[in-house]
GROMACS .gro file of C-alpha atoms in nm:
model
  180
    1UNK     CA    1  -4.313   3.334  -4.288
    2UNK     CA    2  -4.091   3.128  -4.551
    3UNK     CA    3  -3.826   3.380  -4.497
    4UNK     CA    4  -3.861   3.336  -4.082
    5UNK     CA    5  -3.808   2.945  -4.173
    6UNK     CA    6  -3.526   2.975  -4.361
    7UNK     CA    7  -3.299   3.137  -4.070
    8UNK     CA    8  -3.419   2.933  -3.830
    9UNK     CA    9  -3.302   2.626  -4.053
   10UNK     CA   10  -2.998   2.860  -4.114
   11UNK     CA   11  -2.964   2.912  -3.738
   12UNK     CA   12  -2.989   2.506  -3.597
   13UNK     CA   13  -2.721   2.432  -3.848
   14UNK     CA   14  -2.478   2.694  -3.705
   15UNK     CA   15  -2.555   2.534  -3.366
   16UNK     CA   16  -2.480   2.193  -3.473
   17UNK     CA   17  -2.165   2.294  -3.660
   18UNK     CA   18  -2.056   2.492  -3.356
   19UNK     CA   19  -2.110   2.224  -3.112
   20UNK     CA   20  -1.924   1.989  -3.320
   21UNK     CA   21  -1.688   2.220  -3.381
   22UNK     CA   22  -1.615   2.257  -2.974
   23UNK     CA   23  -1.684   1.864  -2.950
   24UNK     CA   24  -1.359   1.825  -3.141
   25UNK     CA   25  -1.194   2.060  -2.959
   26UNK     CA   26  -1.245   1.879  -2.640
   27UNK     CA   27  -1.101   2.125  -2.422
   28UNK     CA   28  -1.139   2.047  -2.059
   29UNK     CA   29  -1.390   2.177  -1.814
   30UNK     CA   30  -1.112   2.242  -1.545
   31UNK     CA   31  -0.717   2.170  -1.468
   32UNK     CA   32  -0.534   2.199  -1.175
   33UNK     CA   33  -0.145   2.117  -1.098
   34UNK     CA   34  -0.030   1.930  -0.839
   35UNK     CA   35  -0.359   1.819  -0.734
   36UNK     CA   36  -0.397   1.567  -0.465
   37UNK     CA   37  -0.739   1.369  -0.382
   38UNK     CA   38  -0.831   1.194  -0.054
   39UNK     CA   39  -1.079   0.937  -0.021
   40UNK     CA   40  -1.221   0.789   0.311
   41UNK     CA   41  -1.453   0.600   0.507
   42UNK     CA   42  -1.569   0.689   0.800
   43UNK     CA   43  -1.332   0.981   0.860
   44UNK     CA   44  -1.042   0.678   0.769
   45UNK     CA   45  -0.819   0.839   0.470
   46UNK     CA   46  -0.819   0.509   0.288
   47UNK     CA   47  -0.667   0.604  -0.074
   48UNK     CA   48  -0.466   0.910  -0.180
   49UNK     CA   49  -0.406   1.025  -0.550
   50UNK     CA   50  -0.164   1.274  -0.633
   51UNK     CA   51  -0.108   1.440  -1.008
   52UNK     CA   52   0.107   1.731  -1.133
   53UNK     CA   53  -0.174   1.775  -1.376
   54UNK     CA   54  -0.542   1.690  -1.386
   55UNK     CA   55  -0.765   1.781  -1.626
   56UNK     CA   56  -1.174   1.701  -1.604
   57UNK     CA   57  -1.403   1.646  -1.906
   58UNK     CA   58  -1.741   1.569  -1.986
   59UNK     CA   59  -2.041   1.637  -1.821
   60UNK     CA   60  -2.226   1.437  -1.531
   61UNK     CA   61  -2.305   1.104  -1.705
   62UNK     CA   62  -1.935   1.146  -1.919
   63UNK     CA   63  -1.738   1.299  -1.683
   64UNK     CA   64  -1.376   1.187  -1.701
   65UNK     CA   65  -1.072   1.318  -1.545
   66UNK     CA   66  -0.717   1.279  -1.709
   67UNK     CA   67  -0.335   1.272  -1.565
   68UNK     CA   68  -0.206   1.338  -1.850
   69UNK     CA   69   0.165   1.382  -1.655
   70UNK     CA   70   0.115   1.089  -1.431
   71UNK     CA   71  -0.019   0.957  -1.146
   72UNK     CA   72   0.091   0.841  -0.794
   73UNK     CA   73  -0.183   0.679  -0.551
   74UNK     CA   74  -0.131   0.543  -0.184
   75UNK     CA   75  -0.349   0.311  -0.032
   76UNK     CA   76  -0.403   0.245   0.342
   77UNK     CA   77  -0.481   0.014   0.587
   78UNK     CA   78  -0.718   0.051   0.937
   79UNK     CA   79  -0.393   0.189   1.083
   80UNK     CA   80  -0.337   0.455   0.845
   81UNK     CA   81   0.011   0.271   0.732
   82UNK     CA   82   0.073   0.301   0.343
   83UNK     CA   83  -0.051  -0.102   0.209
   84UNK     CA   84   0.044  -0.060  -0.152
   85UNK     CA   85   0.187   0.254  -0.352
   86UNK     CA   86   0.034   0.283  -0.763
   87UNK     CA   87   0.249   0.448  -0.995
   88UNK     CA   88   0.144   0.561  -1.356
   89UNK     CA   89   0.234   0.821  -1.653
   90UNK     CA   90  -0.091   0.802  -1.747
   91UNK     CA   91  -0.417   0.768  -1.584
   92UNK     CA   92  -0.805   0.794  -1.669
   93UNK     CA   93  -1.078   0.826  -1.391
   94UNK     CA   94  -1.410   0.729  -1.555
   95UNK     CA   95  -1.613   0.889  -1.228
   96UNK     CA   96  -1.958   0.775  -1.316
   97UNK     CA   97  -1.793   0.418  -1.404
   98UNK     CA   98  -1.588   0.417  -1.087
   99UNK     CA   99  -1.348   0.308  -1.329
  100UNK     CA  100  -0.959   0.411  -1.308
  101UNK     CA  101  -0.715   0.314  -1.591
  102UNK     CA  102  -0.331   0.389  -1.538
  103UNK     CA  103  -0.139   0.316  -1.871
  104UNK     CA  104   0.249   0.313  -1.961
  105UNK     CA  105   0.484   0.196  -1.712
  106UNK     CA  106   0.282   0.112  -1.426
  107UNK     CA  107   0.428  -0.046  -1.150
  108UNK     CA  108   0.210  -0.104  -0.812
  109UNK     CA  109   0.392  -0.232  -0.494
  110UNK     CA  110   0.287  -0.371  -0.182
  111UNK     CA  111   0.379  -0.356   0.221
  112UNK     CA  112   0.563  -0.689   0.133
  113UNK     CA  113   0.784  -0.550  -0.092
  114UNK     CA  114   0.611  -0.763  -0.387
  115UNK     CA  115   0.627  -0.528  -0.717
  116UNK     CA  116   0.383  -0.560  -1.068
  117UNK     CA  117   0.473  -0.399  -1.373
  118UNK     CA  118   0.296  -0.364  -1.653
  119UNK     CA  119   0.167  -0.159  -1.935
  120UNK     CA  120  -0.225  -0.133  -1.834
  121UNK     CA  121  -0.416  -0.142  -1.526
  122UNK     CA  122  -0.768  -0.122  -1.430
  123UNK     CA  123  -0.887  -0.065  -1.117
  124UNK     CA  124  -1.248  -0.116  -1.060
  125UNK     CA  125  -1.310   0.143  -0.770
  126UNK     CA  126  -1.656   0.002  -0.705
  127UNK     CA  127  -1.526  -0.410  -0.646
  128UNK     CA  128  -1.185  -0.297  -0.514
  129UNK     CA  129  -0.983  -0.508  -0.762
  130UNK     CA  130  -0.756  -0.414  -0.993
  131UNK     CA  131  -0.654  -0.610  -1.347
  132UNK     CA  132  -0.499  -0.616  -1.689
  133UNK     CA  133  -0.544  -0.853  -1.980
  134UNK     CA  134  -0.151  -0.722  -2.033
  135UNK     CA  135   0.192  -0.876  -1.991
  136UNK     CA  136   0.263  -0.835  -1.636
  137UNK     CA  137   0.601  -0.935  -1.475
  138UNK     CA  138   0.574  -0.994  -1.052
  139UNK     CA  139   0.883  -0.983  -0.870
  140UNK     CA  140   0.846  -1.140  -0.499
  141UNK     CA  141   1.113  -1.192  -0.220
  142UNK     CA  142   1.203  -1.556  -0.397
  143UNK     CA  143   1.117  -1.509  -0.786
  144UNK     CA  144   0.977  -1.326  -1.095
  145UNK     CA  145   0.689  -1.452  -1.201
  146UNK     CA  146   0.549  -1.345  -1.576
  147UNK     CA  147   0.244  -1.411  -1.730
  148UNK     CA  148  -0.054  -1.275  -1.953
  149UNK     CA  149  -0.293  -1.116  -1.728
  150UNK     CA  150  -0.358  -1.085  -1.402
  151UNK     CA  151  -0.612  -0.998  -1.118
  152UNK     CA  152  -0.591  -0.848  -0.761
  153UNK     CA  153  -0.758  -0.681  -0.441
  154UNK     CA  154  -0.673  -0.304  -0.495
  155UNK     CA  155  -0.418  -0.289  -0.239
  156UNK     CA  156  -0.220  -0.595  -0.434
  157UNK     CA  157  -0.229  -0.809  -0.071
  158UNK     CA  158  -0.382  -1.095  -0.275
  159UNK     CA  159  -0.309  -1.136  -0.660
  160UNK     CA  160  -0.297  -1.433  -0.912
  161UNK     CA  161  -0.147  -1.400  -1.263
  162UNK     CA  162  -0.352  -1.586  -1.556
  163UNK     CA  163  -0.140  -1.707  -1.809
  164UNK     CA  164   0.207  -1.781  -1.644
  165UNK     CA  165   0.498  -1.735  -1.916
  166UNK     CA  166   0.769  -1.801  -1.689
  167UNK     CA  167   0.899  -1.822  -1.301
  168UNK     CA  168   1.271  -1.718  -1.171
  169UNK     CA  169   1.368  -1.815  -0.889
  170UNK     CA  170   1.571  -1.543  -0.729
  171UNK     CA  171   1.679  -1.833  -0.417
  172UNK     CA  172   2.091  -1.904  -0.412
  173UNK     CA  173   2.146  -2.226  -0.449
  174UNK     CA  174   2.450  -2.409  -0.347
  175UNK     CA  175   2.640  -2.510  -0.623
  176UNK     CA  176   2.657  -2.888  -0.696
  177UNK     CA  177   2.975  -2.896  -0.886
  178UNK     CA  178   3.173  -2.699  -0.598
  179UNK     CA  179   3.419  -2.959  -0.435
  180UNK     CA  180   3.516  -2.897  -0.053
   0.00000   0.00000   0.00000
């Protein structure tokens, strides 16, 4: 009986070292290239995301999906016409979160032509907003606006920057000094 005890000691160790061991590892549960994901309402495709590589971890209550090679998402409106275009090298899709991070070099433009860049992004899939506590420069029709942080609906219609650093305007003017 002693002896039966010992192994089965012997025997919950090797499980915790080998589950540890593949916990390190942390090799994904699936990858696919050039995967593309559609999301709708209602039979309305209203977001697109597109990945040369995406790789999903973790198991219902974890489960994560990386784009390790980038990301590229396209958001539409009623009419099916592109509203804002999200472009990453990095992204993180915390599923059970309904959380989506896109990291280094992200820039995220809208049907007005009004462009963000900035380092970090969250976009909180379940609120439809997207933010970053990061620099973030905004470049509109008639200026650059740059600032510390900034908030907006996730198709970037509507957006306000937190701490303003600075403001170009990008307007001509007429020069004063200039004699006729």
């Amino acid at each position: 009986m002693l002896f039966a005890f010992g192994i089965l000691c012997s025997c919950e160790n090797d499980v915790k070292e080998i589950e540890s061991l593949s916990q390190k590892k942390n090799e994904p549960l699936s990858r696919g290239k050039n995967v593309a994901l559609i999301y709708s309402e209602k039979s309305n495709v209203k977001i697109n995301i597109t990945a040369p590589l995406m790789e999903e971890y973790g198991l219902e209550e974890s489960k994560y999906m990386e784009m390790k090679e980038g990301i590229k998402v396209l958001f539409y409106d009623s009419l099916m016409n592109v509203s804002s275009t999200l472009i990453a090298n990095y992204a993180i899709n915390r599923v059970a979160d309904k959380i989506m991070e896109a990291k280094d070099d992200v820039v995220v433009v809208n049907d007005k032509g009004e462009v963000l860049h900035t380092e970090h992004l969250v976009w909180m899939q379940d609120s439809f907003k997207i933010y970053t506590d990061e620099f973030v420069k905004i470049t509109t029709v008639d200026e650059i606006i740059m600032g510390e942080g900034m908030e907006a609906n996730q198709d970037f219609t509507k957006w306000k920057i937190h701490k303003i650093k600075g403001i170009i305007n990008l307007k001509e003017e007429s020069d004063s000094l200039k004699t006729n």
